[in-house]
Amino acid sequence: MVANALWGWLQQWKQNIWQHRGRPIWAAAFWQYIAARVENLAVKVCHVDAHVPKSQATEEHQNNQQVDQAAKIEVAQVDLDWQHKGELFIAHWAHDTSGHQGRDATYRWACDRGVDLTMDTIAQVIHECETCAAIKQAKQLKPLWYGGRWLKYQYGEAWQINYITLPQTRQGKRHVLTVVEAAIGWLETYPVPHATAWNTILGLGKQVLWRLGTPERIESGNGTHCRNNLIDTWAKEHGIEWVYHIPYHAPASGKLERYNGLLKATLRAMGGGTFKHWATHLAKATCRHPSEQIISWLLRCWDTGDNSKEAWQLGSLARDKAIDKGIGKGATVLSLWRRLLSSVKERHPLKEDLANSRSKWTTIEGGIQYLRELAMVEVIYSNLDNNQASKDLNEIWCMRSTWRKFVQSAPTSYTNTLAIMSWTDTEAPTVDGLARQL
């Protein structure tokens, strides 16, 4: 069926010098090879005496008998609509491979690859597609699939899980189970050699149930490491509602995908542009280092965030029980960044405790780091409940008091130059702008 349909296209492509609408077809050399083989295909016809006893029948006699049986087909069984069904088959393939796009997008995708499909055929395939129907239904239930679905859950009651794949370590580990708490975005990781259902259960038991209690709901993809009888039985035994995401519906797992992307970017940065020693860096990528200052850690959280608009740096966060506890409490739904700032402010009520935590800087890079840390202090001790006040580090104004502290911490070789720069508070530049000038 498919071969006959392709044969019709091969003739058309050959007449158009292996182009489709003026553009070279996809894998032209491969199709030219197929066309040449089909044209020069040798067919041999010979007589085989089929009327011989089975005990004397050779392989040729047996093959001849099978051909005779296959040729005895009733007229009603002959499929005269093979060409249309072949086009439907290719349309199904194009629609599925292109990611269940709409009619026009699927048509363009197919045209770019030299596949000639009609709009009517694509529309028929989309109309019959079960995945597209499920996606359409999910979009109609917007409060369930978007941000509103988490409002009823408290901290630790709902999680999203997935796996990321990394280069294999010497210990044979090449997958990381990522588990994200849905309410505030707490990240837990569990490296494993294989992404299996059993390792999923082990990771959830060690990273979630043992430390934070049994959740009410877990969401995952449809891979075999999540969707099988072992997972179903385990979830029922623990009273967990296990929900599978709809394929090709990005909002269902959007938060988890962002976290996975950030985790990979952080591991790559810590490995000097590669994933070298990622297993060693994994714990550091998701928590504050033991000797790291609180402000330096907050700044690192910001810099590894989603376009510096939200701190997505997660995990066993601050290595400070008071701060970690403050992040997890609270009845209102706030971003993780707001919770993080509020908990640090509650733990250190005096601004001087954080502002005076660094000694003098010696390089211009260290100076920029210190200036941004001073700006971070201003963000923490601003009115966090005021939605009009900016929580964006790049939009914080550098007031004269902040600049004075920065100049006082500078080495003598920079002091005179920096002291010349001055402004009023009403004309203050942003910290980000000053950092670029330095």
Coordinates of C-alpha atoms in Angstrom, one line a residue:
M1 CA 0.0 0.0 0.0
V2 CA 2.7 2.5 1.0
A3 CA 5.1 1.3 -1.7
N4 CA 2.4 1.9 -4.4
A5 CA 1.7 5.4 -3.0
L6 CA 5.4 6.3 -2.9
W7 CA 5.8 5.0 -6.4
G8 CA 3.4 7.6 -7.6
W9 CA 5.4 10.3 -5.9
L10 CA 8.7 9.0 -7.2
Q11 CA 7.6 9.5 -10.7
Q12 CA 6.5 13.1 -10.0
W13 CA 9.8 13.9 -8.1
K14 CA 11.9 12.5 -11.0
Q15 CA 10.0 14.6 -13.6
N16 CA 10.7 17.7 -11.4
I17 CA 14.4 16.9 -11.1
W18 CA 14.0 15.7 -7.5
Q19 CA 12.5 19.0 -6.4
H20 CA 9.1 19.8 -4.8
R21 CA 7.8 23.3 -5.5
G22 CA 11.3 24.5 -6.4
R23 CA 12.9 23.1 -3.3
P24 CA 15.1 19.9 -3.1
I25 CA 13.2 17.1 -1.5
W26 CA 14.3 15.6 1.7
A27 CA 16.9 12.7 1.4
A28 CA 16.9 13.0 -2.4
A29 CA 19.9 10.6 -2.8
F30 CA 18.0 7.9 -1.0
W31 CA 14.9 8.3 -3.1
Q32 CA 16.9 8.3 -6.3
Y33 CA 18.5 5.1 -5.3
I34 CA 15.1 3.5 -4.7
A35 CA 13.8 4.8 -8.0
A36 CA 16.8 3.3 -9.8
R37 CA 16.4 -0.1 -8.1
V38 CA 12.7 -0.3 -8.9
E39 CA 13.1 0.6 -12.6
N40 CA 15.8 -2.0 -13.1
L41 CA 14.2 -4.7 -11.0
A42 CA 14.6 -8.0 -12.8
V43 CA 11.6 -10.4 -12.8
K44 CA 12.3 -14.0 -13.6
V45 CA 9.5 -16.3 -14.8
C46 CA 9.9 -20.1 -14.9
H47 CA 7.7 -23.2 -14.8
V48 CA 7.5 -25.2 -11.6
D49 CA 5.6 -28.5 -11.6
A50 CA 3.3 -28.2 -8.6
H51 CA 1.7 -31.5 -9.0
V52 CA 4.2 -33.6 -7.1
P53 CA 3.8 -35.5 -3.9
K54 CA 4.6 -33.6 -0.7
S55 CA 7.5 -36.0 0.0
Q56 CA 9.2 -35.0 -3.2
A57 CA 8.4 -31.3 -3.1
T58 CA 11.4 -29.0 -3.2
E59 CA 11.6 -25.4 -1.8
E60 CA 10.5 -24.0 -5.2
H61 CA 7.4 -26.2 -5.2
Q62 CA 6.5 -25.1 -1.7
N63 CA 7.0 -21.4 -2.6
N64 CA 4.9 -21.9 -5.7
Q65 CA 2.1 -23.4 -3.6
Q66 CA 2.1 -20.3 -1.3
V67 CA 1.9 -18.0 -4.3
D68 CA -1.1 -19.9 -5.7
Q69 CA -2.9 -19.6 -2.4
A70 CA -2.2 -15.9 -2.1
A71 CA -3.5 -15.4 -5.7
K72 CA -6.8 -17.0 -4.9
I73 CA -8.5 -13.8 -3.6
E74 CA -12.2 -13.0 -3.9
V75 CA -13.0 -9.9 -5.9
A76 CA -14.7 -8.4 -2.8
Q77 CA -11.4 -8.7 -0.9
V78 CA -9.4 -6.6 -3.4
D79 CA -8.7 -3.1 -1.9
L80 CA -9.3 -0.6 -4.7
D81 CA -8.7 2.4 -2.4
W82 CA -5.0 1.6 -1.7
Q83 CA -3.8 5.0 -2.9
H84 CA -6.0 7.0 -0.5
K85 CA -5.2 4.7 2.4
G86 CA -1.5 5.1 1.6
E87 CA -1.9 8.9 1.7
L88 CA -3.7 8.6 5.1
F89 CA -0.9 6.5 6.4
I90 CA 1.7 9.1 5.5
A91 CA -0.5 11.8 6.8
H92 CA -0.7 10.0 10.2
W93 CA 3.0 9.7 10.2
A94 CA 3.6 13.4 9.4
H95 CA 1.0 14.6 12.0
D96 CA 2.5 12.4 14.7
T97 CA 6.2 13.1 13.9
S98 CA 5.7 16.9 13.7
G99 CA 4.3 17.0 17.2
H100 CA 0.5 16.9 16.6
Q101 CA 0.4 20.4 15.1
G102 CA -2.6 21.9 13.4
R103 CA -3.6 21.4 9.7
D104 CA -1.6 24.2 8.2
A105 CA 1.5 23.6 10.3
T106 CA 1.4 19.9 9.5
Y107 CA 1.0 20.7 5.8
R108 CA 4.0 23.0 5.9
W109 CA 6.1 20.5 7.8
A110 CA 5.3 17.8 5.2
C111 CA 6.0 20.2 2.2
D112 CA 9.4 21.1 3.7
R113 CA 10.3 17.4 3.6
G114 CA 9.0 16.8 0.1
V115 CA 5.9 14.9 1.1
D116 CA 2.8 15.9 -1.0
L117 CA -0.3 15.8 1.2
T118 CA -3.7 17.4 0.7
M119 CA -5.3 19.6 3.3
D120 CA -8.4 17.4 3.3
T121 CA -6.3 14.3 4.2
I122 CA -4.5 16.1 7.0
A123 CA -7.8 17.5 8.4
Q124 CA -9.2 14.0 8.4
V125 CA -6.2 12.6 10.3
I126 CA -6.4 15.4 12.9
H127 CA -10.2 14.9 13.3
E128 CA -9.6 11.2 14.0
C129 CA -6.5 11.7 16.3
E130 CA -7.1 10.6 19.9
T131 CA -4.1 12.5 21.2
C132 CA -5.4 15.8 19.7
A133 CA -8.8 15.2 21.2
A134 CA -7.3 14.7 24.6
I135 CA -5.2 17.9 24.3
K136 CA -8.3 19.8 23.3
Q137 CA -10.2 18.5 26.3
A138 CA -7.3 19.4 28.6
K139 CA -7.2 23.0 27.3
Q140 CA -10.9 23.3 28.1
L141 CA -10.2 22.3 31.7
K142 CA -7.8 25.2 32.1
P143 CA -8.0 25.5 36.0
L144 CA -6.9 21.9 36.3
W145 CA -3.9 22.0 34.0
Y146 CA -2.6 25.5 34.7
G147 CA -1.5 27.4 37.8
G148 CA -4.9 27.1 39.6
R149 CA -4.6 23.3 40.0
W150 CA -2.1 23.7 42.8
L151 CA -4.0 26.1 45.0
K152 CA -5.7 23.4 47.0
Y153 CA -2.4 21.7 47.9
Q154 CA -0.1 22.5 50.9
Y155 CA 3.6 22.1 50.9
G156 CA 4.7 18.5 50.2
E157 CA 1.3 17.2 49.1
A158 CA 1.8 17.3 45.3
W159 CA 4.9 16.5 43.2
Q160 CA 6.0 16.2 39.6
I161 CA 8.6 13.7 38.5
N162 CA 10.7 13.1 35.5
Y163 CA 14.1 11.8 34.4
I164 CA 17.0 13.6 32.7
T165 CA 19.8 11.7 30.9
L166 CA 23.5 12.6 31.3
P167 CA 26.8 11.1 30.3
Q168 CA 27.4 7.8 32.1
T169 CA 29.7 7.9 35.2
R170 CA 32.3 5.4 36.3
Q171 CA 29.7 4.0 38.6
G172 CA 27.3 3.4 35.7
K173 CA 24.9 6.1 36.5
R174 CA 23.5 8.1 33.6
H175 CA 19.9 9.1 34.6
V176 CA 18.7 11.5 37.3
L177 CA 15.2 11.2 38.8
T178 CA 14.1 14.8 39.3
V179 CA 11.2 15.4 41.8
V180 CA 9.7 18.9 42.1
E181 CA 7.3 19.9 44.8
A182 CA 4.4 21.6 43.1
A183 CA 3.4 24.3 45.6
I184 CA 6.8 26.2 46.1
G185 CA 9.1 24.4 43.8
W186 CA 11.4 22.3 46.0
L187 CA 13.7 20.1 43.9
E188 CA 15.0 16.7 44.9
T189 CA 17.3 14.5 42.7
Y190 CA 18.2 10.8 42.7
P191 CA 20.9 9.5 40.3
V192 CA 20.4 6.0 39.0
P193 CA 22.0 3.7 36.3
H194 CA 18.6 3.0 34.6
A195 CA 15.3 4.8 34.3
T196 CA 13.1 2.0 35.6
A197 CA 9.9 1.8 37.6
W198 CA 11.8 0.2 40.5
N199 CA 14.3 3.0 40.6
T200 CA 11.5 5.5 40.5
I201 CA 9.9 3.9 43.6
L202 CA 13.3 3.8 45.3
G203 CA 14.0 7.5 44.6
L204 CA 10.5 8.6 45.7
G205 CA 10.9 6.6 48.9
K206 CA 14.3 8.0 49.8
Q207 CA 13.9 11.6 48.6
V208 CA 10.2 12.3 49.3
L209 CA 8.3 9.8 51.5
W210 CA 11.1 9.2 54.1
R211 CA 12.0 12.8 54.5
L212 CA 8.7 14.7 53.8
G213 CA 5.9 12.2 54.2
T214 CA 3.5 10.6 51.8
P215 CA 2.1 13.0 49.2
E216 CA -1.5 13.1 47.9
R217 CA -0.7 13.5 44.3
I218 CA 2.2 12.7 41.9
E219 CA 2.3 13.7 38.2
S220 CA 4.6 12.1 35.6
G221 CA 5.0 11.4 32.0
N222 CA 3.9 8.2 30.2
G223 CA 7.2 6.4 30.0
T224 CA 7.6 2.8 31.1
H225 CA 9.5 4.0 34.1
C226 CA 6.3 5.5 35.4
R227 CA 3.4 3.9 33.7
N228 CA 3.2 0.2 34.6
N229 CA 1.7 -2.2 37.0
L230 CA 4.5 -1.9 39.6
I231 CA 3.9 1.9 39.9
D232 CA 0.2 1.5 40.0
T233 CA 0.3 -1.0 42.8
W234 CA 2.8 1.0 44.8
A235 CA 0.7 4.2 44.5
K236 CA -2.5 2.4 45.5
E237 CA -0.8 0.9 48.6
H238 CA 0.3 4.4 49.7
G239 CA -2.9 6.1 48.8
I240 CA -1.3 8.4 46.2
E241 CA -3.2 9.7 43.2
W242 CA -0.9 9.2 40.3
V243 CA -1.7 11.4 37.3
Y244 CA -0.1 10.9 33.8
H245 CA 0.5 14.0 31.7
I246 CA -1.1 14.2 28.3
P247 CA 1.6 13.8 25.5
Y248 CA 2.5 17.0 23.6
H249 CA 0.7 19.2 26.2
A250 CA 3.6 21.3 27.5
P251 CA 1.7 23.2 30.3
A252 CA 1.1 20.0 32.1
S253 CA 4.7 19.6 32.9
G254 CA 6.0 23.1 32.3
K255 CA 7.4 23.7 35.8
L256 CA 9.3 20.4 35.8
E257 CA 10.7 21.0 32.3
R258 CA 12.0 24.4 33.4
Y259 CA 13.7 22.9 36.4
N260 CA 15.3 20.1 34.4
G261 CA 16.7 22.7 31.9
L262 CA 18.1 24.8 34.7
L263 CA 19.6 21.8 36.4
K264 CA 21.4 20.7 33.2
A265 CA 22.6 24.3 32.6
T266 CA 24.0 24.5 36.2
L267 CA 25.7 21.1 35.9
R268 CA 27.3 22.1 32.6
A269 CA 28.5 25.4 34.0
M270 CA 30.0 23.7 37.1
G271 CA 31.8 21.3 34.8
G272 CA 33.4 24.0 32.7
G273 CA 31.1 23.8 29.8
T274 CA 30.7 20.0 29.9
F275 CA 28.9 17.5 32.2
K276 CA 32.2 16.2 33.6
H277 CA 31.9 15.1 37.2
W278 CA 28.2 15.8 37.1
A279 CA 27.5 13.3 39.9
T280 CA 29.8 15.2 42.2
H281 CA 28.3 18.5 41.3
L282 CA 24.7 17.3 41.6
A283 CA 24.4 18.0 45.3
K284 CA 26.1 21.4 45.0
A285 CA 23.9 22.4 42.1
T286 CA 20.8 22.2 44.3
C287 CA 21.9 23.6 47.6
R288 CA 24.0 26.3 49.3
H289 CA 27.6 25.4 49.7
P290 CA 28.7 24.9 53.4
S291 CA 31.1 27.9 53.4
E292 CA 29.0 30.1 51.1
Q293 CA 27.7 33.4 52.4
I294 CA 23.9 33.7 52.4
I295 CA 24.0 36.7 50.1
S296 CA 26.4 35.1 47.7
W297 CA 24.1 32.0 47.6
L298 CA 21.1 34.2 46.9
L299 CA 22.9 35.9 44.1
R300 CA 23.9 32.5 42.6
C301 CA 20.2 31.4 42.8
W302 CA 19.2 34.5 40.9
D303 CA 21.9 34.2 38.2
T304 CA 21.0 30.6 37.5
G305 CA 17.3 31.4 37.4
D306 CA 14.8 31.6 34.5
N307 CA 16.1 34.6 32.6
S308 CA 16.9 36.2 35.9
K309 CA 13.1 36.7 36.5
E310 CA 12.5 33.9 39.0
A311 CA 14.9 32.0 41.3
W312 CA 14.5 28.4 40.3
Q313 CA 17.6 27.2 42.1
L314 CA 16.1 24.6 44.4
G315 CA 16.9 21.6 46.6
S316 CA 18.0 21.3 50.3
L317 CA 18.3 25.0 50.0
A318 CA 20.0 27.2 52.6
R319 CA 21.7 24.7 55.0
D320 CA 20.1 26.8 57.6
K321 CA 17.1 25.2 59.4
A322 CA 15.4 28.6 60.1
I323 CA 15.6 29.7 56.5
D324 CA 14.5 26.3 55.1
K325 CA 11.6 26.2 57.5
G326 CA 10.5 29.7 56.5
I327 CA 10.5 28.7 52.8
G328 CA 8.1 25.9 53.4
K329 CA 5.5 27.7 55.6
G330 CA 2.9 30.2 54.7
A331 CA -0.7 30.0 53.6
T332 CA -0.5 32.4 50.7
V333 CA 0.7 31.3 47.2
L334 CA 3.9 33.1 46.6
S335 CA 6.8 32.4 44.2
L336 CA 9.8 30.6 45.5
W337 CA 11.8 33.8 45.1
R338 CA 9.5 35.7 47.4
R339 CA 9.5 32.9 50.0
L340 CA 13.3 32.8 49.8
L341 CA 13.7 36.5 50.4
S342 CA 11.1 36.5 53.2
S343 CA 12.7 33.6 55.1
V344 CA 16.2 35.2 54.9
K345 CA 14.8 38.5 56.2
E346 CA 13.1 36.7 59.0
R347 CA 16.2 34.8 59.9
H348 CA 18.4 38.0 59.8
P349 CA 16.2 40.9 60.9
L350 CA 19.1 43.3 61.0
K351 CA 20.3 44.6 57.7
E352 CA 23.9 45.0 58.9
D353 CA 24.1 41.2 59.5
L354 CA 24.2 40.6 55.8
A355 CA 25.6 43.9 54.4
N356 CA 28.8 43.6 56.4
S357 CA 29.5 40.0 55.6
R358 CA 32.2 40.5 52.9
S359 CA 35.8 41.8 53.2
K360 CA 37.4 44.1 50.6
W361 CA 37.4 43.0 47.0
T362 CA 40.6 42.9 45.0
T363 CA 39.6 42.4 41.3
I364 CA 37.0 44.2 39.2
E365 CA 35.0 40.9 38.9
G366 CA 35.0 40.7 42.7
G367 CA 33.8 44.3 42.9
I368 CA 30.9 43.7 40.5
Q369 CA 30.0 40.7 42.6
Y370 CA 30.0 42.7 45.8
L371 CA 28.0 45.6 44.2
R372 CA 25.3 43.1 43.2
E373 CA 25.3 41.5 46.7
L374 CA 24.7 45.0 48.1
A375 CA 21.8 45.3 45.7
M376 CA 20.5 41.9 46.9
V377 CA 20.5 43.2 50.4
E378 CA 18.4 46.2 49.4
V379 CA 15.9 43.8 47.8
I380 CA 15.7 41.7 50.9
Y381 CA 15.0 44.6 53.3
S382 CA 12.6 46.4 51.0
N383 CA 8.9 46.1 51.5
L384 CA 8.3 42.6 50.2
D385 CA 4.6 42.9 50.6
N386 CA 4.4 45.9 48.2
N387 CA 3.7 44.4 44.8
Q388 CA 4.6 47.8 43.2
A389 CA 8.2 47.6 44.5
S390 CA 10.5 45.8 42.2
K391 CA 12.0 42.4 43.2
D392 CA 14.0 42.3 40.1
L393 CA 17.7 42.6 40.9
N394 CA 18.4 44.2 37.5
E395 CA 16.0 47.0 38.2
I396 CA 17.3 48.1 41.6
W397 CA 18.6 51.6 41.8
C398 CA 22.1 52.2 43.2
M399 CA 21.5 54.7 46.0
R400 CA 24.3 56.8 47.4
S401 CA 24.5 54.8 50.6
T402 CA 25.0 51.6 48.5
W403 CA 27.7 53.2 46.3
R404 CA 29.5 54.6 49.4
K405 CA 29.8 51.1 50.9
F406 CA 31.0 49.8 47.6
V407 CA 33.7 52.5 47.3
Q408 CA 34.8 51.9 50.9
S409 CA 35.4 48.3 50.1
A410 CA 37.5 49.0 47.0
P411 CA 41.3 48.7 46.9
T412 CA 43.3 52.0 46.9
S413 CA 44.0 51.6 43.1
Y414 CA 40.3 52.0 42.4
T415 CA 39.2 54.3 45.2
N416 CA 40.0 57.7 43.5
T417 CA 38.4 56.7 40.2
L418 CA 35.2 55.4 41.8
A419 CA 34.9 58.4 44.2
I420 CA 34.6 60.8 41.3
M421 CA 31.4 59.0 40.2
S422 CA 28.4 60.5 42.1
W423 CA 24.7 61.3 41.6
T424 CA 21.6 62.2 43.5
D425 CA 19.1 59.5 44.6
T426 CA 16.6 60.9 42.1
E427 CA 19.0 60.3 39.3
A428 CA 20.6 57.1 40.5
P429 CA 21.5 54.5 37.8
T430 CA 20.6 50.9 38.1
V431 CA 23.0 48.4 39.7
D432 CA 23.0 46.4 36.5
G433 CA 23.9 49.5 34.5
L434 CA 26.8 50.3 36.8
A435 CA 28.0 46.7 36.6
R436 CA 28.2 47.0 32.8
Q437 CA 30.2 50.2 33.1
L438 CA 32.7 48.7 35.5

